[in-house]
Short mmCIF file of C-alpha atoms in Angstrom, two decimals:
data_model
loop_
_atom_site.label_atom_id
_atom_site.label_comp_id
_atom_site.label_asym_id
_atom_site.label_seq_id
_atom_site.Cartn_x
_atom_site.Cartn_y
_atom_site.Cartn_z
CA MET I 10 -0.05 -0.03 0.08
CA LYS I 11 1.16 3.46 -0.85
CA PHE I 12 -1.42 5.96 0.32
CA SER I 13 -0.05 8.36 -2.18
CA ASP I 14 -1.59 11.91 -2.88
CA ILE I 15 -3.89 11.41 0.38
CA ILE I 16 -4.14 14.56 2.24
CA CYS I 17 -5.29 15.38 5.99
CA PRO I 18 -8.62 15.84 6.48
CA LYS I 19 -7.98 18.49 9.18
CA CYS I 20 -5.50 20.99 7.48
CA GLY I 21 -5.19 19.44 3.66
CA LEU I 22 -1.46 19.04 3.79
CA GLU I 23 -0.24 15.84 2.24
CA LEU I 24 0.15 12.80 4.50
CA HIS I 25 3.11 10.28 4.48
CA ILE I 26 3.53 7.05 6.06
CA ASP I 27 5.48 7.19 9.34
CA GLY I 28 5.70 3.66 10.81
CA ASN I 29 2.23 2.37 11.44
CA SER I 30 0.62 5.87 10.77
CA LEU I 31 0.17 8.44 8.17
CA LYS I 32 1.20 11.99 9.26
CA CYS I 33 1.21 15.35 7.89
CA ASN I 34 3.62 18.37 8.59
CA SER I 35 1.17 19.87 11.00
CA ASN I 36 1.51 16.68 13.20
CA HIS I 37 -1.81 15.51 12.80
CA CYS I 38 -1.46 11.69 12.88
CA PHE I 39 -3.94 8.72 11.70
CA ASP I 40 -3.10 5.09 12.81
CA LEU I 41 -3.30 2.28 10.35
CA SER I 42 -5.69 -0.39 11.65
CA SER I 43 -4.33 -3.89 12.24
CA GLN I 44 -5.93 -5.04 9.05
CA GLY I 45 -4.16 -2.12 7.12
CA TYR I 46 -6.78 0.50 6.51
CA VAL I 47 -6.52 4.39 7.43
CA ASN I 48 -9.65 6.16 9.17
CA LEU I 49 -9.66 9.63 7.96
CA LEU I 50 -13.18 10.52 9.12
CA PRO I 51 -13.25 13.06 11.70
CA PRO I 52 -14.28 11.91 15.10
CA HIS I 53 -17.68 13.73 15.12
CA LYS I 54 -18.62 12.54 11.78
CA GLN I 55 -18.01 8.85 12.50
CA GLY I 56 -21.26 8.31 14.08
CA SER I 57 -23.29 10.41 11.74
CA ILE I 58 -22.53 9.19 8.46
CA PRO I 59 -24.01 5.90 7.68
CA GLY I 60 -22.07 2.86 6.00
CA ASP I 61 -22.43 -1.04 6.03
CA SER I 62 -22.72 -2.60 9.54
CA LYS I 63 -20.52 -5.59 10.03
CA GLN I 64 -23.27 -7.85 9.09
CA MET I 65 -24.02 -6.10 5.79
CA ALA I 66 -20.19 -6.00 4.76
CA ARG I 67 -19.94 -10.00 5.59
CA ALA I 68 -23.15 -10.38 3.61
CA ARG I 69 -21.65 -8.50 0.47
CA ARG I 70 -18.50 -10.09 0.97
CA THR I 71 -19.96 -13.55 0.98
CA PHE I 72 -22.18 -13.07 -2.02
CA LEU I 73 -19.58 -11.42 -4.27
CA ASN I 74 -16.93 -13.95 -3.44
CA ASN I 75 -19.35 -16.68 -4.85
CA GLY I 76 -19.07 -15.06 -8.27
CA TYR I 77 -22.51 -13.85 -9.07
CA TYR I 78 -21.43 -10.34 -10.22
CA LYS I 79 -18.12 -11.41 -11.73
CA PRO I 80 -19.31 -10.57 -15.10
CA ILE I 81 -19.62 -6.91 -13.99
CA ALA I 82 -16.18 -7.06 -12.53
CA ASP I 83 -15.22 -8.02 -15.80
CA ALA I 84 -16.78 -5.32 -17.55
CA ILE I 85 -15.11 -2.57 -15.14
CA CYS I 86 -11.98 -4.15 -15.87
CA ASP I 87 -12.36 -4.00 -19.44
CA ALA I 88 -13.55 -0.42 -19.37
CA ILE I 89 -10.39 0.25 -17.51
CA SER I 90 -7.91 -1.52 -19.71
CA ILE I 91 -8.68 0.83 -22.52
CA LEU I 92 -7.57 3.55 -20.37
CA SER I 93 -4.14 2.47 -19.33
CA PRO I 94 -4.38 4.44 -15.97
CA GLN I 95 -1.54 5.22 -13.64
CA LYS I 96 -3.65 6.06 -10.85
CA ILE I 97 -7.33 4.68 -10.05
CA VAL I 98 -9.73 5.78 -7.09
CA ASP I 99 -12.32 3.40 -6.39
CA ILE I 100 -15.12 5.40 -4.43
CA GLY I 101 -17.72 3.42 -2.40
CA CYS I 102 -15.43 0.45 -2.66
CA GLY I 103 -17.01 -1.50 0.28
CA GLU I 104 -15.55 -4.75 1.06
CA GLY I 105 -13.09 -4.28 -2.02
CA TYR I 106 -14.17 -7.05 -4.51
CA TYR I 107 -14.10 -4.86 -7.59
CA THR I 108 -11.09 -2.71 -6.35
CA GLY I 109 -9.06 -6.01 -5.56
CA LEU I 110 -9.91 -7.31 -9.15
CA LEU I 111 -9.13 -3.93 -10.67
CA LYS I 112 -5.59 -4.08 -9.25
CA GLN I 113 -4.93 -7.67 -10.36
CA SER I 114 -6.08 -6.69 -13.90
CA CYS I 115 -3.48 -3.74 -14.12
CA GLU I 116 -0.13 -2.00 -12.80
CA ALA I 117 -2.10 1.18 -11.65
CA ASP I 118 -1.80 2.48 -8.03
CA VAL I 119 -5.17 1.93 -6.80
CA THR I 120 -6.83 3.41 -3.73
CA GLY I 121 -10.32 2.66 -2.38
CA PHE I 122 -12.43 4.91 -0.36
CA ASP I 123 -15.55 3.98 1.65
CA ILE I 124 -17.41 5.25 4.79
CA SER I 125 -17.75 1.63 6.54
CA LYS I 126 -14.78 0.70 8.40
CA PHE I 127 -16.34 -3.02 8.74
CA ALA I 128 -16.38 -3.02 5.05
CA LEU I 129 -12.73 -1.73 4.81
CA ALA I 130 -11.55 -4.10 7.39
CA TYR I 131 -12.49 -7.10 4.82
CA ALA I 132 -10.97 -5.05 1.92
CA ALA I 133 -7.78 -4.18 3.60
CA LYS I 134 -7.20 -7.71 4.84
CA ALA I 135 -7.66 -9.24 1.46
CA TYR I 136 -5.90 -7.03 -0.71
CA ASN I 137 -2.66 -5.42 0.90
CA ASP I 138 -1.43 -4.22 -2.31
CA VAL I 139 -4.42 -1.77 -2.33
CA SER I 140 -4.68 1.59 -0.21
CA PHE I 141 -7.77 1.75 1.66
CA CYS I 142 -9.28 4.95 3.79
CA VAL I 143 -12.42 5.60 5.51
CA ALA I 144 -13.50 9.14 4.52
CA ASN I 145 -16.25 11.32 3.76
CA LEU I 146 -17.06 10.86 -0.22
CA HIS I 147 -18.22 14.12 -0.55
CA ALA I 148 -15.00 15.49 0.69
CA LEU I 149 -12.23 12.99 -0.45
CA PRO I 150 -9.02 13.38 1.52
CA LEU I 151 -7.21 13.69 -2.08
CA LYS I 152 -5.22 16.28 -3.77
CA ASP I 153 -6.74 17.97 -6.76
CA LYS I 154 -6.44 16.35 -10.24
CA VAL I 155 -4.85 13.18 -9.15
CA ALA I 156 -6.85 10.53 -10.43
CA ASP I 157 -6.33 9.03 -14.14
CA ALA I 158 -9.81 7.11 -13.58
CA LEU I 159 -12.44 7.06 -10.97
CA VAL I 160 -14.70 4.06 -10.59
CA CYS I 161 -17.95 4.04 -8.62
CA CYS I 162 -20.34 0.94 -8.55
CA PHE I 163 -23.88 1.17 -7.21
CA CYS I 164 -22.79 4.05 -5.03
CA ALA I 165 -24.31 7.74 -5.04
CA TYR I 166 -21.92 10.14 -6.71
CA ASP I 167 -20.76 13.74 -6.12
CA ALA I 168 -20.15 15.37 -9.45
CA ARG I 169 -18.38 18.51 -8.07
CA GLU I 170 -15.98 16.41 -5.70
CA PHE I 171 -15.46 13.74 -8.32
CA GLY I 172 -14.43 16.45 -10.77
CA ARG I 173 -11.88 18.01 -8.31
CA VAL I 174 -9.71 14.79 -8.05
CA LEU I 175 -10.24 13.71 -11.49
CA LYS I 176 -7.15 14.78 -14.09
CA ASP I 177 -8.44 16.85 -16.84
CA ASP I 178 -8.10 14.13 -19.25
CA GLY I 179 -9.29 11.41 -16.81
CA ARG I 180 -12.33 9.26 -17.06
CA PHE I 181 -15.17 8.34 -14.64
CA ILE I 182 -16.57 4.64 -14.73
CA PHE I 183 -19.93 4.81 -13.16
CA VAL I 184 -21.96 1.50 -12.82
CA ILE I 185 -25.56 2.04 -12.64
CA PRO I 186 -28.77 -0.29 -12.48
CA GLY I 187 -30.49 -0.96 -15.39
CA LYS I 188 -34.09 -1.14 -15.93
CA ARG I 189 -34.56 -4.76 -15.41
CA HIS I 190 -31.80 -5.11 -12.62
CA LEU I 191 -32.75 -7.91 -10.21
CA PHE I 192 -36.29 -7.75 -11.56
CA GLY I 193 -36.76 -11.32 -10.26
CA LEU I 194 -35.89 -10.31 -6.85
CA LYS I 195 -38.27 -7.52 -6.94
CA SER I 196 -41.27 -9.68 -8.34
CA VAL I 197 -40.96 -11.78 -5.07
CA LEU I 198 -41.04 -8.93 -2.83
CA TYR I 199 -43.66 -6.69 -4.26
CA GLU I 200 -47.18 -7.46 -5.84
CA ASN I 201 -46.42 -4.87 -8.62
CA PRO I 202 -42.90 -4.44 -9.08
CA TYR I 203 -41.41 -1.70 -11.28
CA GLU I 204 -38.66 -1.09 -13.55
CA ASN I 205 -35.79 1.12 -12.57
CA GLU I 206 -35.58 4.59 -14.14
CA VAL I 207 -32.32 5.14 -15.83
CA ASP I 208 -30.69 8.43 -16.14
CA THR I 209 -27.07 8.87 -17.32
CA ALA I 210 -26.82 12.74 -17.42
CA ILE I 211 -24.15 13.95 -14.91
CA ASP I 212 -23.46 17.62 -14.58
CA GLY I 213 -19.83 18.36 -15.68
CA PHE I 214 -19.29 15.19 -17.41
CA GLU I 215 -19.66 13.94 -21.09
CA LEU I 216 -20.97 10.12 -21.46
CA GLU I 217 -18.40 8.70 -23.93
CA ARG I 218 -19.51 4.97 -23.78
CA ALA I 219 -22.48 3.12 -22.27
CA HIS I 220 -22.26 -0.84 -22.14
CA GLU I 221 -25.14 -2.33 -20.99
CA LEU I 222 -24.88 -5.86 -19.48
CA SER I 223 -27.71 -8.39 -18.85
CA PHE I 224 -27.47 -12.00 -17.39
CA ASP I 225 -29.36 -14.25 -15.37
CA ILE I 226 -28.30 -15.95 -11.95
CA THR I 227 -29.50 -18.54 -9.88
CA VAL I 228 -29.07 -17.54 -6.14
CA ASN I 229 -29.20 -20.31 -3.41
CA GLY I 230 -29.58 -20.50 -0.03
CA GLU I 231 -28.05 -17.99 2.36
CA ASP I 232 -26.81 -16.02 -0.66
CA ILE I 233 -30.55 -14.82 -0.91
CA GLY I 234 -30.42 -12.96 2.03
CA ASN I 235 -26.85 -11.92 1.36
CA LEU I 236 -28.09 -10.19 -1.95
CA PHE I 237 -31.09 -8.83 -0.37
CA ALA I 238 -28.90 -7.14 2.36
CA MET I 239 -27.08 -5.49 -0.60
CA THR I 240 -29.94 -3.74 -1.85
CA PRO I 241 -31.92 -0.65 -0.99
CA TYR I 242 -35.10 -2.76 -0.94
CA TYR I 243 -33.82 -4.31 2.16
CA TRP I 244 -34.74 -1.06 4.10
CA LYS I 245 -38.08 -0.44 2.63
CA THR I 246 -39.58 -3.80 1.90
CA PRO I 247 -42.70 -4.75 4.10
CA LYS I 248 -42.41 -7.76 6.31
CA GLU I 249 -44.37 -9.88 4.39
CA GLY I 250 -42.21 -9.40 1.41
CA SER I 251 -39.10 -10.03 3.28
CA ALA I 252 -40.38 -13.19 4.68
CA ARG I 253 -41.46 -14.34 1.28
CA LEU I 254 -38.05 -13.99 -0.25
CA LEU I 255 -36.25 -15.34 2.66
CA SER I 256 -38.21 -18.56 2.87
CA LEU I 257 -36.94 -19.47 -0.89
CA GLU I 258 -34.41 -22.17 -1.37
CA SER I 259 -33.24 -20.66 -4.91
CA LEU I 260 -33.99 -17.47 -6.68
CA ASP I 261 -33.83 -16.72 -10.42
CA THR I 262 -33.23 -13.32 -11.13
CA GLU I 263 -32.10 -10.81 -14.03
CA VAL I 264 -29.11 -8.92 -13.60
CA ASN I 265 -28.93 -5.73 -15.61
CA VAL I 266 -26.35 -2.94 -15.31
CA ILE I 267 -24.99 -0.26 -17.52
CA VAL I 268 -21.03 0.37 -17.19
CA CYS I 269 -20.69 4.02 -18.14
CA THR I 270 -17.53 5.99 -19.12
CA TYR I 271 -17.41 9.57 -18.71
CA LYS I 272 -15.04 12.28 -19.76
CA LYS I 273 -14.59 15.26 -17.58
CA ILE I 274 -15.84 18.54 -19.07
CA SER I 275 -12.91 20.93 -18.34
CA LEU I 276 -13.91 24.88 -18.44
#
C-alpha cells in the first residue's frame, strides 16, 4: 500500500507514512488499523455518516466472492484497460471486491474509499497491495486532479468532488442499475414490481460510452439473504415481502447494469 496523494482531512497538507501511521507536517496523525486501512473520518462524523454494518459487509463479501457478479467486474476491468491509467480511485469501494480485481488486472496505483470501517476491514485484509481509507465521500482526502480514473459501482456520486480529484483528461467509470436489474428479486418482494428509471446525465461530465450488461443468475440458500442485504429494498420492503423472499431455497433473477464511461468537461 502506498497511500499516495492522500491529504490530511484536518488541514489539507499531504500525509506520508510514518511507521504504522499517516502524518502530515502539522503533526496530525492517523493510525493504520491492524487490517491495514486508515480512518480519515473526523471523530464527530463517524457516528453520523451511515455505512455498511459488520453484518452487511459480511453479507456483501460472501455474495460477491461466490462469483454472481463476476461479469460486472470483468466489464469494469475491460473499461479500465482501454484507459491504461496510472492511478485509479474506487469510491464507495465497500469490502473491496471490484477494487481488488482492478488491481489484479493492471499495474496502476489503486486506492479505495468507503465510509464503512467494517467493509474496509475486509478489503484491507484481502488486498494488501491496495490503499484503503475510511473517508467522507463528499470531501475526499485527495489532492486536486490526481486520478486518471475514478470507479463508482452502485454508489451515490458527487459530481463536483469527483471532478475535483479527476485529472482533466481522466475518465469516470460509473456502474448503475439498468431497467430490469434484479427484477426477479423484486417480483418476489412486491405485488407490482417496477422497472428502474435510468438517467445517465451527470453535470460536468460527458458520456463517452455506455455498455449495457444483462445476464441471469440463480441465487441459492443464504446468498438470497446476502443479496437482499446489498440492495436498497432491504430497508423499505414490508415484512411480508421480506419473509417471502427469505423462505425461498433458490431465486432466479436478471442482472442488468450499465457500465458508463464519462469524460470530464474541463472549463
